C-alpha atoms as an extended CHARMM CRD file, in Angstrom:
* protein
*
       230  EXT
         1         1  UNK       CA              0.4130000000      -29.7900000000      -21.4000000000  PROA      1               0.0000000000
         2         2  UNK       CA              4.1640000000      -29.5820000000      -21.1500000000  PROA      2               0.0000000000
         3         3  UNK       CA              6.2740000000      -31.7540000000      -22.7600000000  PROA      3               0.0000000000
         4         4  UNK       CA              8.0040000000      -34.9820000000      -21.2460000000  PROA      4               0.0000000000
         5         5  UNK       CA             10.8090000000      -35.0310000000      -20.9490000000  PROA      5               0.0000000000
         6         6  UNK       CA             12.5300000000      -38.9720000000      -22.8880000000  PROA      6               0.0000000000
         7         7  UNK       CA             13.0990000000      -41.8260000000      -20.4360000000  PROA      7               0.0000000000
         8         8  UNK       CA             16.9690000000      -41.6280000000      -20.1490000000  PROA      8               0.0000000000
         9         9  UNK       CA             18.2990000000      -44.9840000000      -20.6930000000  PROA      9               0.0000000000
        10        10  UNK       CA             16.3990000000      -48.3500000000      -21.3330000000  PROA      10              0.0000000000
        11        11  UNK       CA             15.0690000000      -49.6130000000      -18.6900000000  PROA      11              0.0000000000
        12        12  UNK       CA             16.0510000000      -53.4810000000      -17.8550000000  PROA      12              0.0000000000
        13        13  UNK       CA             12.5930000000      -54.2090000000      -16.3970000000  PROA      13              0.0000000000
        14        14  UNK       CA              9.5250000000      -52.3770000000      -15.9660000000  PROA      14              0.0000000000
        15        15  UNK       CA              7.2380000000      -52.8370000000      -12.6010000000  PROA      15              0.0000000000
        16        16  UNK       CA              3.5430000000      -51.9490000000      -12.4590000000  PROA      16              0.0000000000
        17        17  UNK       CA              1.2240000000      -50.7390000000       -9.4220000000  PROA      17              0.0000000000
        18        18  UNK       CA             -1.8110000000      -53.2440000000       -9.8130000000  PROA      18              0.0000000000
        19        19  UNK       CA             -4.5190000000      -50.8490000000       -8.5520000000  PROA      19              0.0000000000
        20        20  UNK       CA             -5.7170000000      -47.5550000000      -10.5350000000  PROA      20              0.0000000000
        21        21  UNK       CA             -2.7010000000      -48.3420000000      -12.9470000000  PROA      21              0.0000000000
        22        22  UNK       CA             -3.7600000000      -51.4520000000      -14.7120000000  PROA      22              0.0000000000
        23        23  UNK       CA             -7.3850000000      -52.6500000000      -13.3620000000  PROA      23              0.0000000000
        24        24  UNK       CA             -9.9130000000      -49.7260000000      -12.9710000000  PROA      24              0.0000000000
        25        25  UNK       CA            -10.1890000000      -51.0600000000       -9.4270000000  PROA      25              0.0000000000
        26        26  UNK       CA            -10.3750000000      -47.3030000000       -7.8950000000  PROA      26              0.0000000000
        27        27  UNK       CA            -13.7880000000      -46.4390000000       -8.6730000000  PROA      27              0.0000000000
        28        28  UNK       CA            -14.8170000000      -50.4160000000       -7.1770000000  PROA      28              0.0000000000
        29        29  UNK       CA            -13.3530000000      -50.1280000000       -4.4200000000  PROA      29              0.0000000000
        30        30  UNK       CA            -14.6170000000      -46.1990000000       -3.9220000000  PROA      30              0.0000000000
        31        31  UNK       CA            -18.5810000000      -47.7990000000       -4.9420000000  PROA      31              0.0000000000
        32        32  UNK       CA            -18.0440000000      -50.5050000000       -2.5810000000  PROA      32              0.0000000000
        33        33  UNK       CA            -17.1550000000      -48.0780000000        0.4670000000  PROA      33              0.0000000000
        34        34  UNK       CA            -19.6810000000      -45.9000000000       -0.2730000000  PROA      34              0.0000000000
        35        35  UNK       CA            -22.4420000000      -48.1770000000       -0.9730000000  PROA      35              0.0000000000
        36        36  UNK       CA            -21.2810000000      -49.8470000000        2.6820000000  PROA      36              0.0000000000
        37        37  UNK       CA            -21.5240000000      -46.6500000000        4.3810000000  PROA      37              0.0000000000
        38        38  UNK       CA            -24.7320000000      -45.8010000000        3.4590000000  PROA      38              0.0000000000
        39        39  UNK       CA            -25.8950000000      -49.1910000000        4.8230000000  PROA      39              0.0000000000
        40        40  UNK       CA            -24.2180000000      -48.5570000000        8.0630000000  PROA      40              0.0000000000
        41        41  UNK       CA            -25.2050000000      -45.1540000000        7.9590000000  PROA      41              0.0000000000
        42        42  UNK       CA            -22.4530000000      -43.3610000000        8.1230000000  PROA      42              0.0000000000
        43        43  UNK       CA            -22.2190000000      -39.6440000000        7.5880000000  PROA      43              0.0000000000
        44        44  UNK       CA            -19.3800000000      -39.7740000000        4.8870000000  PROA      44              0.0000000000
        45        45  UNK       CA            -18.9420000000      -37.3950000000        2.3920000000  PROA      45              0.0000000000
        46        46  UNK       CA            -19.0370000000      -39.0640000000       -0.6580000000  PROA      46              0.0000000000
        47        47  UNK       CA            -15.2650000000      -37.5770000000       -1.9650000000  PROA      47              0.0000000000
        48        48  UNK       CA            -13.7410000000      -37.8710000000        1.4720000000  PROA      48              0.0000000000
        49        49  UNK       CA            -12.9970000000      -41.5400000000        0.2670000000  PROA      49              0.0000000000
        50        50  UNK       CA            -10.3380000000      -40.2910000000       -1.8150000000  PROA      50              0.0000000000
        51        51  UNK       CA             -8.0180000000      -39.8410000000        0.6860000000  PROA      51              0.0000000000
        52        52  UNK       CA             -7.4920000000      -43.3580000000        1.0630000000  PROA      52              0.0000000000
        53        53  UNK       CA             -6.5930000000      -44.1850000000       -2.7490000000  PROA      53              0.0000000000
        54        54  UNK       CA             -3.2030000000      -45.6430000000       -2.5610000000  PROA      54              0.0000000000
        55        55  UNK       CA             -2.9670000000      -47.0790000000        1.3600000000  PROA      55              0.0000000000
        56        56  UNK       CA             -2.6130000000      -49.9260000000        3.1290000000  PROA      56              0.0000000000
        57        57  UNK       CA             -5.5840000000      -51.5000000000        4.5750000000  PROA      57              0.0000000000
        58        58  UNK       CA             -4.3980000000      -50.6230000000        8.0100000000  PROA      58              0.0000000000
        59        59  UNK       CA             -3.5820000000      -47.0240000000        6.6940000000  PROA      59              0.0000000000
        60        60  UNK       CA             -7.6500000000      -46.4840000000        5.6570000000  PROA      60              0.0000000000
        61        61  UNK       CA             -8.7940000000      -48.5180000000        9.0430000000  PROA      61              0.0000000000
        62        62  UNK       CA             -6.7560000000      -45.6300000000       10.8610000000  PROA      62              0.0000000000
        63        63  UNK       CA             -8.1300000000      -42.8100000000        9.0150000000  PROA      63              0.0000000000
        64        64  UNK       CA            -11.9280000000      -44.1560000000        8.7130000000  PROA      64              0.0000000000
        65        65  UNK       CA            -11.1790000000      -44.8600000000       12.7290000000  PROA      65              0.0000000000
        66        66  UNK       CA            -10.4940000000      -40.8850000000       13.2470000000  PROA      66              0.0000000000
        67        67  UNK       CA            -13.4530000000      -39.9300000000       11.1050000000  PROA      67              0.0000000000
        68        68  UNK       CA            -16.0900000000      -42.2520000000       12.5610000000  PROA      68              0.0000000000
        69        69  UNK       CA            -15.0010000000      -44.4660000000       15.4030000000  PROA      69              0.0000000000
        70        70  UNK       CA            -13.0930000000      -47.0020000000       15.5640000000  PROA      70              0.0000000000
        71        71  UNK       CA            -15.5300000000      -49.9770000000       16.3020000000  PROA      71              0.0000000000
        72        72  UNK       CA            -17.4020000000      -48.1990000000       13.7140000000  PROA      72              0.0000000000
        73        73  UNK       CA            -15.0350000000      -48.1250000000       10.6680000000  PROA      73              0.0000000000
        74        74  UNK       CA            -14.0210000000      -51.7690000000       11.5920000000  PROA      74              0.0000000000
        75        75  UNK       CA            -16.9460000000      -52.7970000000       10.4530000000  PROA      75              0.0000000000
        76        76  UNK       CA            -17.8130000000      -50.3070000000        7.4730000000  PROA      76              0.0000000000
        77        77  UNK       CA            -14.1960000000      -51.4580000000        5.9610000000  PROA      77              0.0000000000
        78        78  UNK       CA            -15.6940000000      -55.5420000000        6.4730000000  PROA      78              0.0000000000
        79        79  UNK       CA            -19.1280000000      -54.7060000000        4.4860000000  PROA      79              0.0000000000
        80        80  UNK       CA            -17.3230000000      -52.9360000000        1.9860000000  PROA      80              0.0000000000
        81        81  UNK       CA            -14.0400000000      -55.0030000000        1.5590000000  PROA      81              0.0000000000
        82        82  UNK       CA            -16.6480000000      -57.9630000000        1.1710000000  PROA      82              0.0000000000
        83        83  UNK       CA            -18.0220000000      -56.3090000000       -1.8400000000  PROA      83              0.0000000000
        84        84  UNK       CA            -15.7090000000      -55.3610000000       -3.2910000000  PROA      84              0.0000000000
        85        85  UNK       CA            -14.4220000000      -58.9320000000       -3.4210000000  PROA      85              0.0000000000
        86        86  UNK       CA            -17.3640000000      -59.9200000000       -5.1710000000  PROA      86              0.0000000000
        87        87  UNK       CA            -16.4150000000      -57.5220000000       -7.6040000000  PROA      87              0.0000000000
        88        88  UNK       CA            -12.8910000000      -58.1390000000       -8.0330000000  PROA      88              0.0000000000
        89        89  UNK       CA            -13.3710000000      -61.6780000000       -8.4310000000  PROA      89              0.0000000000
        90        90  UNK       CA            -15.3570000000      -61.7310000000      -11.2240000000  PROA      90              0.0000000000
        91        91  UNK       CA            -12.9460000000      -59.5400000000      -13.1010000000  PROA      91              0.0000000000
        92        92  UNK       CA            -12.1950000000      -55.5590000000      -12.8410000000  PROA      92              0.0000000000
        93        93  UNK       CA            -11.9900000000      -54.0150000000      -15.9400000000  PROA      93              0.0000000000
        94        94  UNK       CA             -9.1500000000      -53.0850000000      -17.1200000000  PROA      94              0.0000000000
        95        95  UNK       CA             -7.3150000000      -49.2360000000      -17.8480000000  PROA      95              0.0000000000
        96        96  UNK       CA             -7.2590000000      -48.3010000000      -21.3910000000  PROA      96              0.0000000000
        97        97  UNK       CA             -4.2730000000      -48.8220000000      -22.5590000000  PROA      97              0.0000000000
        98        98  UNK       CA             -2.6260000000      -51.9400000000      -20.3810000000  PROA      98              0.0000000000
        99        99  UNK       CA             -3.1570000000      -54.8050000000      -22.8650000000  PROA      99              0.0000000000
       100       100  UNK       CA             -1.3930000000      -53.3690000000      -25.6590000000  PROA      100             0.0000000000
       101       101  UNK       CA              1.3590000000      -51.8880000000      -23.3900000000  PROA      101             0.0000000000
       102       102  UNK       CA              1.8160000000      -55.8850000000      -22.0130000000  PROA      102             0.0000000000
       103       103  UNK       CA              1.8890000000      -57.0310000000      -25.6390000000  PROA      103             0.0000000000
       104       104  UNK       CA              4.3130000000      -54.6340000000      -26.5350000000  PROA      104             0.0000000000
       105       105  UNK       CA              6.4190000000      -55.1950000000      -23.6450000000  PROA      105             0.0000000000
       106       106  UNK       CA              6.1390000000      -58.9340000000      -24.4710000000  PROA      106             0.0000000000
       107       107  UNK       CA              6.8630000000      -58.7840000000      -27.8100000000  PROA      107             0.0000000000
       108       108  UNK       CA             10.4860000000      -57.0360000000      -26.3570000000  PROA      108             0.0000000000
       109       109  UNK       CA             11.5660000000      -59.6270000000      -24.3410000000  PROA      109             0.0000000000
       110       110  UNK       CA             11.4550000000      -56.8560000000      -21.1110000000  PROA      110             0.0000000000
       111       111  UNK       CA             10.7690000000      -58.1490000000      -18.0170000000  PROA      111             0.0000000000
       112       112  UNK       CA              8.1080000000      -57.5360000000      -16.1000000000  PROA      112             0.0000000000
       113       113  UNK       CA              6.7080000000      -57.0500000000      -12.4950000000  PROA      113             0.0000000000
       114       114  UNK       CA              3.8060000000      -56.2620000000      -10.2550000000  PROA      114             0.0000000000
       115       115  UNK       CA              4.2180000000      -54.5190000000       -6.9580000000  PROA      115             0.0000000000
       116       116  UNK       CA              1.4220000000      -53.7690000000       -5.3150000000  PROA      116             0.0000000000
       117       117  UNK       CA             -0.0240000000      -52.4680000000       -1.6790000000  PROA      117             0.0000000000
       118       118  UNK       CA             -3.0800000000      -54.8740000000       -1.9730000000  PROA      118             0.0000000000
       119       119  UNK       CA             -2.3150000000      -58.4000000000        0.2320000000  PROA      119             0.0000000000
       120       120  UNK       CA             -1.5860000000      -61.9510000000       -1.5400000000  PROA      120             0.0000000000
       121       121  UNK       CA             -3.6690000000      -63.8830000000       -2.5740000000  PROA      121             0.0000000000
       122       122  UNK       CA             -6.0620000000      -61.7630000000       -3.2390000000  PROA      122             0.0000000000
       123       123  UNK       CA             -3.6630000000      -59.8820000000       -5.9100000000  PROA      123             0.0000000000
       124       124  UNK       CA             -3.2980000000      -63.0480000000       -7.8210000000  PROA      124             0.0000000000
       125       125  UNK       CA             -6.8210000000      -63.3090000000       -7.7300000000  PROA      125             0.0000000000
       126       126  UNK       CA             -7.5390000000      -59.8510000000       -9.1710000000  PROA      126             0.0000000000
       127       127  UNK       CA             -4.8100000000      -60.3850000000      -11.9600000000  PROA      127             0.0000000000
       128       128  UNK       CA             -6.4250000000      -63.6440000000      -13.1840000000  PROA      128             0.0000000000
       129       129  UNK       CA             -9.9210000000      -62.5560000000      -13.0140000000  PROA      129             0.0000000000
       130       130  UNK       CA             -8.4060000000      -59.7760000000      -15.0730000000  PROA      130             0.0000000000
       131       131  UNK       CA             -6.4670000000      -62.1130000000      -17.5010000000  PROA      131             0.0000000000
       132       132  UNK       CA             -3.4210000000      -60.0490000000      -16.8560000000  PROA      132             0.0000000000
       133       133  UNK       CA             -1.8330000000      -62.4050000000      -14.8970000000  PROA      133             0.0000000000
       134       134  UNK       CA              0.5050000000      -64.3300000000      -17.2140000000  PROA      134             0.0000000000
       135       135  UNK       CA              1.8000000000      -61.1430000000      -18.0820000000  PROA      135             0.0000000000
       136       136  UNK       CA              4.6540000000      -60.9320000000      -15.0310000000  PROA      136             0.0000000000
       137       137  UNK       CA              7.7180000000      -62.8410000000      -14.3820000000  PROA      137             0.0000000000
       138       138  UNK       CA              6.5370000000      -61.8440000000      -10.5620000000  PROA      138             0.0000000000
       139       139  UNK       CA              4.1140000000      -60.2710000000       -8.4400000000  PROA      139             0.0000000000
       140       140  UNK       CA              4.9660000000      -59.0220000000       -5.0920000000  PROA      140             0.0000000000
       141       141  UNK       CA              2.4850000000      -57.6900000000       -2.9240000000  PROA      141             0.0000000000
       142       142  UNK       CA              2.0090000000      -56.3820000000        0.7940000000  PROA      142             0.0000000000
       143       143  UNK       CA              2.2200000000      -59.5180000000        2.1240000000  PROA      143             0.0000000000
       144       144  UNK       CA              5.4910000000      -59.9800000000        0.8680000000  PROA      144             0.0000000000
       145       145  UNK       CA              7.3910000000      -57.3020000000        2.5370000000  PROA      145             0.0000000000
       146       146  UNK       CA              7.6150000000      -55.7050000000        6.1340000000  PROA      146             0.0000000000
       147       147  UNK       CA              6.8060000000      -51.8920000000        5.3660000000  PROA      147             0.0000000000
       148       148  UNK       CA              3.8510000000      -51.5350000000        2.6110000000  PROA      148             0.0000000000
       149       149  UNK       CA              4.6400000000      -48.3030000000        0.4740000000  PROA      149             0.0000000000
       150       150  UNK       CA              5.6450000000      -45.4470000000        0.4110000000  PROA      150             0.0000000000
       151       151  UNK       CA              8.4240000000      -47.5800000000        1.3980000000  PROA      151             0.0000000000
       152       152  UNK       CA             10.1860000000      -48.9670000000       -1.4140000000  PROA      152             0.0000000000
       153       153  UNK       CA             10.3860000000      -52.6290000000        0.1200000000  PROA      153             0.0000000000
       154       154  UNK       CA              7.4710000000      -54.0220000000       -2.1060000000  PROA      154             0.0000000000
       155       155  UNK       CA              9.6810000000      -52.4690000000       -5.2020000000  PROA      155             0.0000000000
       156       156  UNK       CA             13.2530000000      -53.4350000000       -4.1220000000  PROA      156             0.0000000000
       157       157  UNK       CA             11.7660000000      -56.6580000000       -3.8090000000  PROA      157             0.0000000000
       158       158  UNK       CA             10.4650000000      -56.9000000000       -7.2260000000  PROA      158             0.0000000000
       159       159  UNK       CA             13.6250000000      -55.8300000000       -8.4840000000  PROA      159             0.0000000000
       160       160  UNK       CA             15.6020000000      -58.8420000000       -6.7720000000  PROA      160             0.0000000000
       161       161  UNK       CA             13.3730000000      -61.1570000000       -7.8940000000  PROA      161             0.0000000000
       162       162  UNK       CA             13.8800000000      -60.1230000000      -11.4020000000  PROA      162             0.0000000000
       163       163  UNK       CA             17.7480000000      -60.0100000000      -10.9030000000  PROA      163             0.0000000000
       164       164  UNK       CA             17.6400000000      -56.7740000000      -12.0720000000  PROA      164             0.0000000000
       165       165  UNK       CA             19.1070000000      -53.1190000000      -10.3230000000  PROA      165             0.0000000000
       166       166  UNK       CA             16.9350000000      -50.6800000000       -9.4480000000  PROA      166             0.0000000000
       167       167  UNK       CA             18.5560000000      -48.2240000000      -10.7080000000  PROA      167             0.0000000000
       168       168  UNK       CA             17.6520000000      -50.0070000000      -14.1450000000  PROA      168             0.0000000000
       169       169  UNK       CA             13.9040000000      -49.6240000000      -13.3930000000  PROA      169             0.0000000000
       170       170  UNK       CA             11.3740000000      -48.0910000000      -14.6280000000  PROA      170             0.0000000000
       171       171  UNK       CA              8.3740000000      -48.0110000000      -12.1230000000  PROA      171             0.0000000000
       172       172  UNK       CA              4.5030000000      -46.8250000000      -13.6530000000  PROA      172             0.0000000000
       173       173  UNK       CA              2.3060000000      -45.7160000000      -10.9520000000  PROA      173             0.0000000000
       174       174  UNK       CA             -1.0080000000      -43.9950000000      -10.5330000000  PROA      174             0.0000000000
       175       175  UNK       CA             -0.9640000000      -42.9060000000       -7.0790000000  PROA      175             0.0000000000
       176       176  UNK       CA              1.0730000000      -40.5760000000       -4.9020000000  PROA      176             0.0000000000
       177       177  UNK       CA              2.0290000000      -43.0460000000       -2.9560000000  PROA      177             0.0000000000
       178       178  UNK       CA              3.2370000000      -45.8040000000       -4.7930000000  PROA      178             0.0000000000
       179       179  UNK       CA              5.4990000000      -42.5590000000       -6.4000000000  PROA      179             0.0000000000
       180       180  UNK       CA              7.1700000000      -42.1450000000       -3.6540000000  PROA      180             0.0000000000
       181       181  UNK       CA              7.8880000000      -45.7610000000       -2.9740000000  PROA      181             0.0000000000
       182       182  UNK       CA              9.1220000000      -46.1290000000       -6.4230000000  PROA      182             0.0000000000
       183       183  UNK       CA             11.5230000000      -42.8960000000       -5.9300000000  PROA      183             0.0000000000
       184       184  UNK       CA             12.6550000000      -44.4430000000       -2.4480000000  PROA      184             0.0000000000
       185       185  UNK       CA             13.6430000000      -47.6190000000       -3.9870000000  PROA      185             0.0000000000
       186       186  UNK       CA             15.8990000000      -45.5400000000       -6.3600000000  PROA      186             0.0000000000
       187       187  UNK       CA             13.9760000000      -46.3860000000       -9.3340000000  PROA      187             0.0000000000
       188       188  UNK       CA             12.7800000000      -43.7620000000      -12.4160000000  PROA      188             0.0000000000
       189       189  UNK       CA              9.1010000000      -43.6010000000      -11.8790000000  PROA      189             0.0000000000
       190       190  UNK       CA              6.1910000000      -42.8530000000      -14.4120000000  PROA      190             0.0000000000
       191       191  UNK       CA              2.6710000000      -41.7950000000      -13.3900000000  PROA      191             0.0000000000
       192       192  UNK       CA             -0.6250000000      -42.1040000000      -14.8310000000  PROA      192             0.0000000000
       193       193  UNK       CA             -2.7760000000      -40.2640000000      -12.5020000000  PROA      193             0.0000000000
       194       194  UNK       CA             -6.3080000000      -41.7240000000      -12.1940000000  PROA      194             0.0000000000
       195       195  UNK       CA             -8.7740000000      -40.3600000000       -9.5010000000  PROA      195             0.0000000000
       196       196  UNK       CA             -6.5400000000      -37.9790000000       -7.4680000000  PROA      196             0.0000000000
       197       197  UNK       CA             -5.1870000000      -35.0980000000       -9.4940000000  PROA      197             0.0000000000
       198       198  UNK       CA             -1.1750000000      -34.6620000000       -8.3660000000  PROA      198             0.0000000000
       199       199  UNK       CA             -1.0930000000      -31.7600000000       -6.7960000000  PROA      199             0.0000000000
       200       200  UNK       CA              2.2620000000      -29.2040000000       -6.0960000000  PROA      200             0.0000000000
       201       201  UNK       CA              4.0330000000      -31.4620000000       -3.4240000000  PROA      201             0.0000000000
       202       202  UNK       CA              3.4810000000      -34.3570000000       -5.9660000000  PROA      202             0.0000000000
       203       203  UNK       CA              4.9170000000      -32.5440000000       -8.9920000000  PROA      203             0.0000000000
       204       204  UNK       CA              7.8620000000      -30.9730000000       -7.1350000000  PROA      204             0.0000000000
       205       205  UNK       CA              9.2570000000      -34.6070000000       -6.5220000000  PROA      205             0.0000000000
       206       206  UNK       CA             10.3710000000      -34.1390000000      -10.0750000000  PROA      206             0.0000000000
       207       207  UNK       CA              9.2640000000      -37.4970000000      -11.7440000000  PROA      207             0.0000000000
       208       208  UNK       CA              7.3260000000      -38.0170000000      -15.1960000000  PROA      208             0.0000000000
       209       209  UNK       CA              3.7950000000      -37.2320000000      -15.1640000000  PROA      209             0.0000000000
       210       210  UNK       CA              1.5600000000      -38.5210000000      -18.3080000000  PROA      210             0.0000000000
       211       211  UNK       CA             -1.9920000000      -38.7330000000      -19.2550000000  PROA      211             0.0000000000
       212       212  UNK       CA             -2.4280000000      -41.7220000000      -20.3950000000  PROA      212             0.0000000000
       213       213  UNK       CA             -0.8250000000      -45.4710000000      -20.7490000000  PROA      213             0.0000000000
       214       214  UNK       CA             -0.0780000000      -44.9590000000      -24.4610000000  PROA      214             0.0000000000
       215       215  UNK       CA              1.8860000000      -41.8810000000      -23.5340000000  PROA      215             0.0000000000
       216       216  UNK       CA              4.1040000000      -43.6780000000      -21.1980000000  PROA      216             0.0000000000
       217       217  UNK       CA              4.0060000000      -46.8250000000      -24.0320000000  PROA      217             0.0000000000
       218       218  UNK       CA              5.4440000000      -43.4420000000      -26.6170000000  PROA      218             0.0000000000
       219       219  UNK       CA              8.2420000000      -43.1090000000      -23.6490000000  PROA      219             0.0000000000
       220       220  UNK       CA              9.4410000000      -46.5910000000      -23.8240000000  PROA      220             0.0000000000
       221       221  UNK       CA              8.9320000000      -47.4370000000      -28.0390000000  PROA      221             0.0000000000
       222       222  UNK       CA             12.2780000000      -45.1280000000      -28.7630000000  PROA      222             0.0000000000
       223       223  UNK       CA             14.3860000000      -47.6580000000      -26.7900000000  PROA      223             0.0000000000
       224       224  UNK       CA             12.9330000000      -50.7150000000      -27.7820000000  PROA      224             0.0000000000
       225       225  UNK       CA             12.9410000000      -50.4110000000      -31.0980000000  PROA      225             0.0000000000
       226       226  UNK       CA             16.6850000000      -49.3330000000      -30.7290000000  PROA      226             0.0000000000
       227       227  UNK       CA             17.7230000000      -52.1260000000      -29.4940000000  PROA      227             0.0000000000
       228       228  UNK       CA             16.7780000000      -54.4480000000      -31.7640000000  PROA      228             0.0000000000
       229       229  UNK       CA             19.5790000000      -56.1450000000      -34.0800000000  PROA      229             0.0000000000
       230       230  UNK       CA             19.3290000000      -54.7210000000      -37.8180000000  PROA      230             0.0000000000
């Protein structure tokens, strides 16, 4: 793997995608669809659910609608949003890596933020199940904003409410997506790819791409450690 390039300055706040990034939430979400279409029996491939990692709900409700009907995937999304509720509620697992990355960030004094494409409340929800959620100075989520991502409203957003610049962000992201939201908002952006693979359009935006939440944790221990008083 090539090497990283180092973060350039210290960030003044870091913001975190919710979904794929800190909760293993993906592969729910992807279990409850499937098991839902199977039930409804619908002819779905069983990877074509991938291409809705990282959308709105009304993003995957237009894409399902194309592939199978609209009256169809209306329903399908209903079963399987229900169940994966049930899921969520009672706590997601989390990504390896998140909880000592929180500490860490914690133990700094650096602010911190959630911006996320799923809808309030059930975000909060999710993040307390998860016992992550007295982790962030904020959460902002879909509902918050008028465009879901890849504008960069939900992240511009979490960047006011911090009282911090954007430039003087550093965004971590799983998903395509949510990169280009972060990039829009004018923010350095980090991913940690989960399910989907970046591929060459992804890459050629020209961000950091790591394999893991400890190696964007190495990125940020240079800078905090400098800045503490001798």
């Amino acid at each position: 793997m090539a090497e990283i390039a180092p973060l350039p300055f210290r960030p003044a706040a870091v913001i975190f995608d919710m979904d794929g990034l800190m909760l293993d939430s993906e592969r729910a979400i992807l279990e409850s669809l499937r098991a839902a279409a199977l039930d409804h029996r619908a002819d779905i491939d069983p990877d074509w659910w991938l291409c809705l990692i990282g959308h709105t709900e009304a993003v995957c409700r237009a894409r399902l609608g194309a592939h199978i009907g609209d009256v169809a995937a209306k329903a399908l999304l209903a079963d399987g949003h229900a169940r994966y509720v049930a899921v969520a509620e009672s706590g997601v697992p989390h990504r390896p890596g998140i909880v000592a990355l929180l500490d860490l960030l914690t133990a700094y004094d650096m602010p911190r933020a959630v911006a996320t494409s799923t809808r309030a409340p059930l975000a909060q929800r999710k993040l307390e199940a998860a016992g992550l959620l007295g982790y962030f100075d904020v959460v902002c989520t879909s509902s918050d904003v008028a465009h879901p991502k890849p504008a960069p409203d939900v992240y511009l957003l979490a960047a006011e409410r911090l009282g911090v610049s954007p430039a003087q962000c550093l965004v971590l992201e799983d998903s395509p997506t949510g990169v280009r939201a972060a990039l829009a908002a004018g923010m350095t952006a980090v991913q940690v790819p989960d399910l989907l693979a970046p591929d060459d359009a992804v890459r050629a935006l020209g961000h950091r791409i790591v394999g893991s939440l400890e190696a964007a944790q190495a990125l940020l221990v240079p800078w905090l450690v400098a800045a503490q008083p001798d």
